[in-house]
Amino acid sequence: MFQLFLQSRAQNLVKSRLGGEGFKARSPERDAETDRQRVASIVAAIDGALEAAESEQAGLSRRVEDVLARAAVTLGNGTDEYLEREALDNYHQDLFDKEILNGQRRLKELANEIAHFKFMKAAVLSRFPDFKP
C-alpha cells in the first residue's frame, strides 16, 4: 500500500515538473537545424581566422618585398661597397636586416597557422559530411 502511495506521489511530481503534458522530443528537422547551426558556427570561426591570417600574410609579404628592394638600393652593387659604405647607409642596412628577419619570421608563423586552420576546417568537414556550408 505504501509503495502505491510513493509511486503515485512520484508520478505526480514528474507531471508537475514537466507541466503536466509529459515528455516530448523536438522534431528531427529542428534537431538537424540545431546541429547544422553548431557546425556552421565552428566553420565560420575557422574561416574568419583563416581569412585574417591570409590577409595578414599577403600584406606582410608585400611589405617584406618592399624592404628587400630598399635594402638592395642601399647595399649598392660594387664588390668593395661594404668597405667604403657611409655610416648612415650601414645604419639603414642594419635596420632593414632586422625588419626583414622579423617579417620572415612572422611569415613562417603565419604559414604554419594557415596550414593548421586549413587542417582544422578539413577535419570538421570530414567529421560532419552532411554539412553543407
Short mmCIF file of N, CA, C and O in Angstrom, two decimals:
data_model
loop_
_atom_site.label_atom_id
_atom_site.label_comp_id
_atom_site.label_asym_id
_atom_site.label_seq_id
_atom_site.Cartn_x
_atom_site.Cartn_y
_atom_site.Cartn_z
N MET A 1 0.82 -1.18 0.00
CA MET A 1 0.00 0.00 0.00
C MET A 1 0.88 1.27 0.00
O MET A 1 0.60 2.20 -0.74
N PHE A 2 1.89 1.25 0.84
CA PHE A 2 2.80 2.40 0.93
C PHE A 2 3.53 2.60 -0.40
O PHE A 2 3.77 3.72 -0.81
N GLN A 3 3.89 1.47 -1.07
CA GLN A 3 4.58 1.56 -2.36
C GLN A 3 3.69 2.22 -3.41
O GLN A 3 4.15 3.01 -4.23
N LEU A 4 2.40 1.90 -3.39
CA LEU A 4 1.46 2.53 -4.32
C LEU A 4 1.38 4.03 -4.06
O LEU A 4 1.31 4.83 -4.99
N PHE A 5 1.40 4.39 -2.79
CA PHE A 5 1.37 5.81 -2.43
C PHE A 5 2.61 6.53 -2.95
O PHE A 5 2.52 7.60 -3.54
N LEU A 6 3.80 5.94 -2.76
CA LEU A 6 5.05 6.54 -3.23
C LEU A 6 5.07 6.63 -4.76
O LEU A 6 5.52 7.63 -5.33
N GLN A 7 4.59 5.58 -5.41
CA GLN A 7 4.56 5.58 -6.87
C GLN A 7 3.64 6.69 -7.38
O GLN A 7 3.98 7.40 -8.32
N SER A 8 2.50 6.85 -6.77
CA SER A 8 1.56 7.90 -7.16
C SER A 8 2.16 9.28 -6.94
O SER A 8 2.03 10.18 -7.78
N ARG A 9 2.83 9.46 -5.80
CA ARG A 9 3.48 10.75 -5.50
C ARG A 9 4.58 11.04 -6.51
O ARG A 9 4.74 12.18 -6.95
N ALA A 10 5.38 10.04 -6.87
CA ALA A 10 6.46 10.22 -7.84
C ALA A 10 5.90 10.61 -9.20
O ALA A 10 6.43 11.51 -9.87
N GLN A 11 4.81 9.96 -9.61
CA GLN A 11 4.19 10.30 -10.89
C GLN A 11 3.64 11.73 -10.88
O GLN A 11 3.79 12.47 -11.86
N ASN A 12 3.02 12.11 -9.78
CA ASN A 12 2.51 13.47 -9.67
C ASN A 12 3.65 14.50 -9.70
O ASN A 12 3.50 15.57 -10.29
N LEU A 13 4.75 14.18 -9.05
CA LEU A 13 5.91 15.08 -9.04
C LEU A 13 6.47 15.25 -10.45
O LEU A 13 6.75 16.37 -10.88
N VAL A 14 6.60 14.16 -11.19
CA VAL A 14 7.10 14.22 -12.56
C VAL A 14 6.16 15.03 -13.43
O VAL A 14 6.58 15.88 -14.21
N LYS A 15 4.87 14.80 -13.30
CA LYS A 15 3.90 15.55 -14.10
C LYS A 15 3.95 17.04 -13.79
O LYS A 15 3.87 17.87 -14.68
N SER A 16 4.10 17.36 -12.52
CA SER A 16 4.14 18.79 -12.17
C SER A 16 5.42 19.45 -12.69
O SER A 16 5.41 20.61 -13.07
N ARG A 17 6.51 18.72 -12.70
CA ARG A 17 7.78 19.27 -13.21
C ARG A 17 7.75 19.46 -14.73
O ARG A 17 8.36 20.35 -15.27
N LEU A 18 7.06 18.58 -15.41
CA LEU A 18 7.01 18.64 -16.87
C LEU A 18 5.81 19.43 -17.38
O LEU A 18 5.55 19.45 -18.57
N GLY A 19 5.10 20.07 -16.52
CA GLY A 19 3.97 20.87 -16.95
C GLY A 19 2.72 20.05 -17.18
O GLY A 19 1.80 20.50 -17.86
N GLY A 20 2.71 18.84 -16.72
CA GLY A 20 1.53 18.02 -16.83
C GLY A 20 1.34 17.35 -18.18
O GLY A 20 0.47 16.52 -18.35
N GLU A 21 2.13 17.71 -19.19
CA GLU A 21 1.94 17.14 -20.52
C GLU A 21 2.76 15.88 -20.75
O GLU A 21 2.51 15.15 -21.68
N GLY A 22 3.78 15.66 -20.00
CA GLY A 22 4.66 14.54 -20.23
C GLY A 22 5.84 14.96 -21.09
O GLY A 22 5.99 16.12 -21.45
N PHE A 23 6.63 14.02 -21.47
CA PHE A 23 7.85 14.30 -22.22
C PHE A 23 7.55 14.35 -23.71
O PHE A 23 6.86 13.50 -24.26
N LYS A 24 8.13 15.36 -24.38
CA LYS A 24 8.03 15.48 -25.83
C LYS A 24 9.40 15.85 -26.37
O LYS A 24 10.05 16.76 -25.86
N ALA A 25 9.83 15.12 -27.37
CA ALA A 25 11.11 15.42 -28.03
C ALA A 25 10.87 16.40 -29.18
O ALA A 25 9.77 16.50 -29.71
N ARG A 26 11.91 17.12 -29.53
CA ARG A 26 11.80 18.03 -30.67
C ARG A 26 11.72 17.22 -31.96
O ARG A 26 12.12 16.06 -32.01
N SER A 27 11.31 17.87 -33.00
CA SER A 27 11.21 17.19 -34.29
C SER A 27 12.61 16.94 -34.84
O SER A 27 13.55 17.69 -34.55
N PRO A 28 12.76 15.90 -35.65
CA PRO A 28 14.08 15.62 -36.25
C PRO A 28 14.57 16.78 -37.11
O PRO A 28 15.77 17.03 -37.16
N GLU A 29 13.68 17.49 -37.76
CA GLU A 29 14.08 18.64 -38.58
C GLU A 29 14.70 19.73 -37.71
O GLU A 29 15.69 20.35 -38.08
N ARG A 30 14.07 19.98 -36.58
CA ARG A 30 14.59 21.01 -35.67
C ARG A 30 15.95 20.59 -35.10
O ARG A 30 16.86 21.41 -34.98
N ASP A 31 16.08 19.32 -34.76
CA ASP A 31 17.37 18.82 -34.27
C ASP A 31 18.44 18.96 -35.34
O ASP A 31 19.57 19.38 -35.05
N ALA A 32 18.11 18.62 -36.57
CA ALA A 32 19.08 18.72 -37.67
C ALA A 32 19.50 20.17 -37.89
O ALA A 32 20.68 20.45 -38.12
N GLU A 33 18.55 21.09 -37.82
CA GLU A 33 18.87 22.51 -37.99
C GLU A 33 19.76 23.01 -36.85
O GLU A 33 20.71 23.77 -37.08
N THR A 34 19.49 22.60 -35.63
CA THR A 34 20.32 22.98 -34.48
C THR A 34 21.74 22.46 -34.66
O THR A 34 22.72 23.19 -34.45
N ASP A 35 21.87 21.21 -35.08
CA ASP A 35 23.19 20.62 -35.31
C ASP A 35 23.92 21.35 -36.43
O ASP A 35 25.12 21.63 -36.33
N ARG A 36 23.20 21.69 -37.51
CA ARG A 36 23.81 22.39 -38.63
C ARG A 36 24.32 23.76 -38.20
O ARG A 36 25.41 24.19 -38.56
N GLN A 37 23.54 24.45 -37.36
CA GLN A 37 23.97 25.76 -36.87
C GLN A 37 25.22 25.67 -36.01
O GLN A 37 26.09 26.54 -36.06
N ARG A 38 25.31 24.63 -35.21
CA ARG A 38 26.51 24.45 -34.38
C ARG A 38 27.75 24.26 -35.24
O ARG A 38 28.79 24.88 -35.01
N VAL A 39 27.65 23.38 -36.22
CA VAL A 39 28.79 23.13 -37.11
C VAL A 39 29.10 24.39 -37.92
O VAL A 39 30.27 24.75 -38.11
N ALA A 40 28.06 25.09 -38.37
CA ALA A 40 28.26 26.31 -39.16
C ALA A 40 29.01 27.37 -38.35
O ALA A 40 29.87 28.08 -38.89
N SER A 41 28.72 27.48 -37.06
CA SER A 41 29.42 28.48 -36.25
C SER A 41 30.90 28.14 -36.10
O SER A 41 31.76 29.02 -36.13
N ILE A 42 31.21 26.86 -36.01
CA ILE A 42 32.62 26.44 -35.91
C ILE A 42 33.34 26.70 -37.23
O ILE A 42 34.44 27.26 -37.25
N VAL A 43 32.70 26.32 -38.35
CA VAL A 43 33.31 26.54 -39.66
C VAL A 43 33.48 28.04 -39.92
O VAL A 43 34.51 28.47 -40.46
N ALA A 44 32.50 28.85 -39.53
CA ALA A 44 32.61 30.30 -39.72
C ALA A 44 33.76 30.88 -38.91
O ALA A 44 34.49 31.76 -39.40
N ALA A 45 33.95 30.40 -37.69
CA ALA A 45 35.07 30.88 -36.87
C ALA A 45 36.42 30.50 -37.50
O ALA A 45 37.34 31.32 -37.56
N ILE A 46 36.51 29.29 -38.00
CA ILE A 46 37.76 28.86 -38.65
C ILE A 46 37.98 29.68 -39.92
O ILE A 46 39.10 30.14 -40.19
N ASP A 47 36.92 29.87 -40.71
CA ASP A 47 37.04 30.67 -41.94
C ASP A 47 37.47 32.10 -41.63
O ASP A 47 38.30 32.68 -42.34
N GLY A 48 36.91 32.69 -40.57
CA GLY A 48 37.30 34.04 -40.19
C GLY A 48 38.77 34.14 -39.79
O GLY A 48 39.48 35.06 -40.20
N ALA A 49 39.22 33.17 -39.01
CA ALA A 49 40.63 33.15 -38.61
C ALA A 49 41.53 32.91 -39.81
O ALA A 49 42.59 33.54 -39.94
N LEU A 50 41.11 32.03 -40.69
CA LEU A 50 41.90 31.73 -41.89
C LEU A 50 41.99 32.96 -42.80
O LEU A 50 43.08 33.31 -43.28
N GLU A 51 40.88 33.63 -42.99
CA GLU A 51 40.87 34.83 -43.83
C GLU A 51 41.76 35.93 -43.24
O GLU A 51 42.52 36.58 -43.96
N ALA A 52 41.69 36.12 -41.93
CA ALA A 52 42.52 37.14 -41.28
C ALA A 52 44.01 36.81 -41.41
O ALA A 52 44.83 37.68 -41.69
N ALA A 53 44.35 35.55 -41.21
CA ALA A 53 45.77 35.14 -41.32
C ALA A 53 46.27 35.29 -42.76
O ALA A 53 47.40 35.75 -42.98
N GLU A 54 45.45 34.90 -43.73
CA GLU A 54 45.86 35.03 -45.13
C GLU A 54 46.00 36.50 -45.53
O GLU A 54 46.91 36.87 -46.27
N SER A 55 45.12 37.33 -45.03
CA SER A 55 45.21 38.77 -45.31
C SER A 55 46.48 39.36 -44.70
O SER A 55 47.18 40.14 -45.35
N GLU A 56 46.76 38.99 -43.46
CA GLU A 56 47.99 39.47 -42.82
C GLU A 56 49.22 38.98 -43.58
O GLU A 56 50.17 39.73 -43.79
N GLN A 57 49.18 37.74 -44.02
CA GLN A 57 50.30 37.17 -44.74
C GLN A 57 50.53 37.92 -46.06
O GLN A 57 51.68 38.24 -46.41
N ALA A 58 49.47 38.22 -46.79
CA ALA A 58 49.61 38.92 -48.07
C ALA A 58 50.18 40.33 -47.85
O ALA A 58 51.10 40.75 -48.58
N GLY A 59 49.65 41.05 -46.86
CA GLY A 59 50.15 42.39 -46.59
C GLY A 59 51.59 42.39 -46.13
O GLY A 59 52.41 43.21 -46.58
N LEU A 60 51.91 41.48 -45.23
CA LEU A 60 53.28 41.40 -44.72
C LEU A 60 54.26 40.99 -45.82
O LEU A 60 55.37 41.51 -45.90
N SER A 61 53.83 40.09 -46.67
CA SER A 61 54.69 39.67 -47.77
C SER A 61 55.03 40.84 -48.69
O SER A 61 56.19 41.00 -49.09
N ARG A 62 54.04 41.67 -48.98
CA ARG A 62 54.31 42.87 -49.80
C ARG A 62 55.28 43.81 -49.10
O ARG A 62 56.20 44.35 -49.73
N ARG A 63 55.11 43.99 -47.80
CA ARG A 63 55.99 44.89 -47.06
C ARG A 63 57.42 44.35 -46.98
O ARG A 63 58.38 45.11 -47.08
N VAL A 64 57.57 43.05 -46.80
CA VAL A 64 58.91 42.45 -46.75
C VAL A 64 59.59 42.60 -48.11
O VAL A 64 60.78 42.92 -48.18
N GLU A 65 58.84 42.38 -49.19
CA GLU A 65 59.42 42.57 -50.52
C GLU A 65 59.86 44.02 -50.72
O GLU A 65 60.91 44.28 -51.31
N ASP A 66 59.07 44.96 -50.22
CA ASP A 66 59.43 46.38 -50.33
C ASP A 66 60.72 46.68 -49.56
O ASP A 66 61.60 47.38 -50.05
N VAL A 67 60.84 46.13 -48.35
CA VAL A 67 62.04 46.35 -47.55
C VAL A 67 63.25 45.70 -48.23
O VAL A 67 64.34 46.28 -48.24
N LEU A 68 63.05 44.53 -48.81
CA LEU A 68 64.16 43.88 -49.54
C LEU A 68 64.62 44.75 -50.71
O LEU A 68 65.83 44.89 -50.95
N ALA A 69 63.68 45.36 -51.41
CA ALA A 69 64.05 46.23 -52.54
C ALA A 69 64.81 47.46 -52.05
O ALA A 69 65.82 47.86 -52.64
N ARG A 70 64.32 48.06 -50.95
CA ARG A 70 65.01 49.24 -50.41
C ARG A 70 66.39 48.88 -49.88
O ARG A 70 67.34 49.65 -50.01
N ALA A 71 66.52 47.71 -49.30
CA ALA A 71 67.82 47.27 -48.78
C ALA A 71 68.80 47.06 -49.93
O ALA A 71 69.99 47.38 -49.80
N ALA A 72 68.32 46.56 -51.04
CA ALA A 72 69.19 46.35 -52.19
C ALA A 72 69.72 47.67 -52.72
O ALA A 72 70.88 47.75 -53.15
N VAL A 73 68.89 48.71 -52.66
CA VAL A 73 69.33 50.02 -53.14
C VAL A 73 70.42 50.58 -52.23
O VAL A 73 71.41 51.13 -52.71
N THR A 74 70.27 50.44 -50.94
CA THR A 74 71.29 50.99 -50.03
C THR A 74 72.54 50.13 -49.99
O THR A 74 73.60 50.61 -49.61
N LEU A 75 72.40 48.87 -50.39
CA LEU A 75 73.56 47.97 -50.36
C LEU A 75 74.56 48.34 -51.44
O LEU A 75 75.77 48.26 -51.23
N GLY A 76 74.08 48.75 -52.59
CA GLY A 76 74.99 49.08 -53.69
C GLY A 76 75.31 47.84 -54.49
O GLY A 76 74.91 46.73 -54.14
N ASN A 77 76.06 48.02 -55.56
CA ASN A 77 76.37 46.88 -56.40
C ASN A 77 77.88 46.70 -56.65
O ASN A 77 78.27 45.89 -57.45
N GLY A 78 78.69 47.46 -55.96
CA GLY A 78 80.14 47.31 -56.11
C GLY A 78 80.65 46.15 -55.27
O GLY A 78 80.09 45.80 -54.24
N THR A 79 81.76 45.54 -55.73
CA THR A 79 82.32 44.40 -54.99
C THR A 79 82.95 44.83 -53.69
O THR A 79 83.04 44.04 -52.75
N ASP A 80 83.40 46.08 -53.61
CA ASP A 80 84.01 46.57 -52.37
C ASP A 80 83.12 47.62 -51.69
O ASP A 80 83.60 48.42 -50.90
N GLU A 81 81.85 47.55 -51.98
CA GLU A 81 80.89 48.53 -51.46
C GLU A 81 80.91 48.55 -49.93
O GLU A 81 80.81 49.59 -49.30
N TYR A 82 81.03 47.38 -49.31
CA TYR A 82 80.99 47.32 -47.84
C TYR A 82 82.19 48.02 -47.21
O TYR A 82 82.15 48.42 -46.06
N LEU A 83 83.29 48.18 -47.95
CA LEU A 83 84.48 48.85 -47.40
C LEU A 83 84.32 50.37 -47.38
O LEU A 83 84.83 51.04 -46.50
N GLU A 84 83.62 50.90 -48.36
CA GLU A 84 83.50 52.35 -48.50
C GLU A 84 82.11 52.88 -48.16
O GLU A 84 81.81 54.02 -48.42
N ARG A 85 81.26 52.05 -47.60
CA ARG A 85 79.88 52.45 -47.33
C ARG A 85 79.83 53.53 -46.26
O ARG A 85 80.57 53.48 -45.28
N GLU A 86 78.95 54.47 -46.45
CA GLU A 86 78.72 55.54 -45.47
C GLU A 86 78.14 54.95 -44.18
O GLU A 86 77.44 53.94 -44.20
N ALA A 87 78.41 55.60 -43.07
CA ALA A 87 77.90 55.14 -41.77
C ALA A 87 76.37 55.15 -41.76
O ALA A 87 75.74 54.23 -41.21
N LEU A 88 75.78 56.14 -42.37
CA LEU A 88 74.32 56.22 -42.43
C LEU A 88 73.75 55.06 -43.24
O LEU A 88 72.72 54.47 -42.86
N ASP A 89 74.42 54.67 -44.31
CA ASP A 89 73.98 53.52 -45.10
C ASP A 89 74.08 52.22 -44.29
O ASP A 89 73.22 51.35 -44.38
N ASN A 90 75.17 52.09 -43.52
CA ASN A 90 75.31 50.91 -42.64
C ASN A 90 74.17 50.86 -41.63
O ASN A 90 73.61 49.79 -41.36
N TYR A 91 73.85 52.01 -41.06
CA TYR A 91 72.76 52.07 -40.08
C TYR A 91 71.45 51.63 -40.72
O TYR A 91 70.72 50.82 -40.15
N HIS A 92 71.15 52.17 -41.91
CA HIS A 92 69.91 51.78 -42.59
C HIS A 92 69.93 50.31 -42.98
O HIS A 92 68.90 49.63 -42.89
N GLN A 93 71.06 49.81 -43.37
CA GLN A 93 71.17 48.40 -43.74
C GLN A 93 70.88 47.51 -42.53
O GLN A 93 70.20 46.50 -42.66
N ASP A 94 71.40 47.89 -41.36
CA ASP A 94 71.12 47.13 -40.14
C ASP A 94 69.64 47.15 -39.80
O ASP A 94 69.06 46.13 -39.39
N LEU A 95 68.99 48.31 -39.97
CA LEU A 95 67.54 48.40 -39.73
C LEU A 95 66.77 47.51 -40.70
O LEU A 95 65.83 46.81 -40.30
N PHE A 96 67.16 47.54 -41.95
CA PHE A 96 66.50 46.70 -42.94
C PHE A 96 66.66 45.23 -42.60
O PHE A 96 65.73 44.44 -42.72
N ASP A 97 67.87 44.85 -42.17
CA ASP A 97 68.12 43.44 -41.80
C ASP A 97 67.18 42.99 -40.68
O ASP A 97 66.61 41.90 -40.74
N LYS A 98 67.03 43.84 -39.66
CA LYS A 98 66.14 43.50 -38.54
C LYS A 98 64.69 43.37 -39.02
O LYS A 98 63.99 42.43 -38.64
N GLU A 99 64.27 44.31 -39.83
CA GLU A 99 62.89 44.28 -40.33
C GLU A 99 62.65 43.05 -41.20
O GLU A 99 61.61 42.41 -41.10
N ILE A 100 63.61 42.75 -42.04
CA ILE A 100 63.47 41.59 -42.92
C ILE A 100 63.40 40.31 -42.10
O ILE A 100 62.54 39.45 -42.34
N LEU A 101 64.27 40.16 -41.12
CA LEU A 101 64.25 38.96 -40.27
C LEU A 101 62.94 38.83 -39.51
O LEU A 101 62.36 37.74 -39.42
N ASN A 102 62.46 39.94 -38.94
CA ASN A 102 61.19 39.90 -38.22
C ASN A 102 60.04 39.55 -39.16
O ASN A 102 59.14 38.77 -38.81
N GLY A 103 60.05 40.15 -40.34
CA GLY A 103 59.00 39.86 -41.31
C GLY A 103 59.01 38.41 -41.77
O GLY A 103 57.97 37.77 -41.85
N GLN A 104 60.19 37.89 -42.05
CA GLN A 104 60.29 36.50 -42.48
C GLN A 104 59.90 35.52 -41.37
O GLN A 104 59.29 34.49 -41.63
N ARG A 105 60.26 35.87 -40.14
CA ARG A 105 59.84 35.03 -39.00
C ARG A 105 58.34 34.97 -38.90
O ARG A 105 57.73 33.91 -38.78
N ARG A 106 57.70 36.14 -39.02
CA ARG A 106 56.24 36.20 -38.91
C ARG A 106 55.57 35.50 -40.09
O ARG A 106 54.55 34.84 -39.92
N LEU A 107 56.16 35.61 -41.28
CA LEU A 107 55.60 34.91 -42.43
C LEU A 107 55.61 33.39 -42.23
O LEU A 107 54.66 32.69 -42.61
N LYS A 108 56.68 32.88 -41.60
CA LYS A 108 56.74 31.44 -41.30
C LYS A 108 55.65 31.06 -40.29
O LYS A 108 55.00 30.03 -40.43
N GLU A 109 55.47 31.90 -39.26
CA GLU A 109 54.43 31.64 -38.27
C GLU A 109 53.04 31.64 -38.92
O GLU A 109 52.21 30.77 -38.63
N LEU A 110 52.82 32.62 -39.80
CA LEU A 110 51.53 32.70 -40.48
C LEU A 110 51.30 31.49 -41.39
O LEU A 110 50.18 30.98 -41.48
N ALA A 111 52.34 31.05 -42.06
CA ALA A 111 52.21 29.87 -42.93
C ALA A 111 51.80 28.66 -42.10
O ALA A 111 50.94 27.86 -42.53
N ASN A 112 52.40 28.51 -40.91
CA ASN A 112 52.01 27.41 -40.01
C ASN A 112 50.57 27.54 -39.56
O ASN A 112 49.82 26.56 -39.56
N GLU A 113 50.18 28.75 -39.14
CA GLU A 113 48.81 28.97 -38.70
C GLU A 113 47.82 28.65 -39.81
O GLU A 113 46.80 27.99 -39.57
N ILE A 114 48.09 29.12 -41.00
CA ILE A 114 47.19 28.89 -42.13
C ILE A 114 47.06 27.39 -42.40
O ILE A 114 45.95 26.88 -42.61
N ALA A 115 48.17 26.67 -42.36
CA ALA A 115 48.12 25.22 -42.55
C ALA A 115 47.28 24.56 -41.45
O ALA A 115 46.48 23.66 -41.74
N HIS A 116 47.43 25.01 -40.22
CA HIS A 116 46.66 24.44 -39.12
C HIS A 116 45.17 24.75 -39.27
O HIS A 116 44.32 23.88 -39.04
N PHE A 117 44.84 25.98 -39.65
CA PHE A 117 43.43 26.34 -39.84
C PHE A 117 42.80 25.52 -40.96
O PHE A 117 41.66 25.07 -40.85
N LYS A 118 43.54 25.33 -42.04
CA LYS A 118 43.02 24.52 -43.15
C LYS A 118 42.81 23.07 -42.72
O LYS A 118 41.83 22.43 -43.08
N PHE A 119 43.75 22.57 -41.91
CA PHE A 119 43.60 21.21 -41.39
C PHE A 119 42.37 21.10 -40.49
O PHE A 119 41.61 20.14 -40.59
N MET A 120 42.20 22.09 -39.62
CA MET A 120 41.05 22.06 -38.71
C MET A 120 39.74 22.10 -39.50
O MET A 120 38.79 21.38 -39.18
N LYS A 121 39.68 22.93 -40.53
CA LYS A 121 38.46 23.00 -41.34
C LYS A 121 38.21 21.67 -42.03
O LYS A 121 37.07 21.18 -42.04
N ALA A 122 39.26 21.07 -42.59
CA ALA A 122 39.10 19.77 -43.25
C ALA A 122 38.65 18.70 -42.25
O ALA A 122 37.81 17.86 -42.57
N ALA A 123 39.19 18.76 -41.03
CA ALA A 123 38.80 17.79 -40.01
C ALA A 123 37.34 17.96 -39.62
O ALA A 123 36.61 16.97 -39.50
N VAL A 124 36.89 19.20 -39.45
CA VAL A 124 35.49 19.44 -39.09
C VAL A 124 34.58 18.96 -40.21
O VAL A 124 33.58 18.27 -39.97
N LEU A 125 34.92 19.31 -41.44
CA LEU A 125 34.08 18.92 -42.57
C LEU A 125 34.07 17.40 -42.78
O LEU A 125 33.06 16.84 -43.21
N SER A 126 35.18 16.73 -42.46
CA SER A 126 35.20 15.27 -42.61
C SER A 126 34.39 14.59 -41.51
O SER A 126 33.85 13.51 -41.73
N ARG A 127 34.30 15.21 -40.34
CA ARG A 127 33.52 14.63 -39.23
C ARG A 127 32.03 14.87 -39.39
O ARG A 127 31.22 14.18 -38.79
N PHE A 128 31.67 15.88 -40.19
CA PHE A 128 30.26 16.22 -40.42
C PHE A 128 30.02 16.23 -41.94
O PHE A 128 29.85 17.30 -42.53
N PRO A 129 30.03 15.06 -42.57
CA PRO A 129 29.95 15.01 -44.03
C PRO A 129 28.63 15.54 -44.59
O PRO A 129 28.57 15.95 -45.75
N ASP A 130 27.57 15.55 -43.81
CA ASP A 130 26.28 16.04 -44.29
C ASP A 130 26.18 17.55 -44.26
O ASP A 130 25.24 18.13 -44.80
N PHE A 131 27.15 18.21 -43.62
CA PHE A 131 27.12 19.66 -43.51
C PHE A 131 27.47 20.29 -44.85
O PHE A 131 28.45 19.96 -45.50
N LYS A 132 26.61 21.23 -45.27
CA LYS A 132 26.85 21.97 -46.50
C LYS A 132 26.99 23.44 -46.13
O LYS A 132 26.04 24.06 -45.67
N PRO A 133 28.20 24.03 -46.31
CA PRO A 133 28.39 25.43 -45.91
C PRO A 133 27.54 26.38 -46.75
O PRO A 133 27.15 26.12 -47.82
#
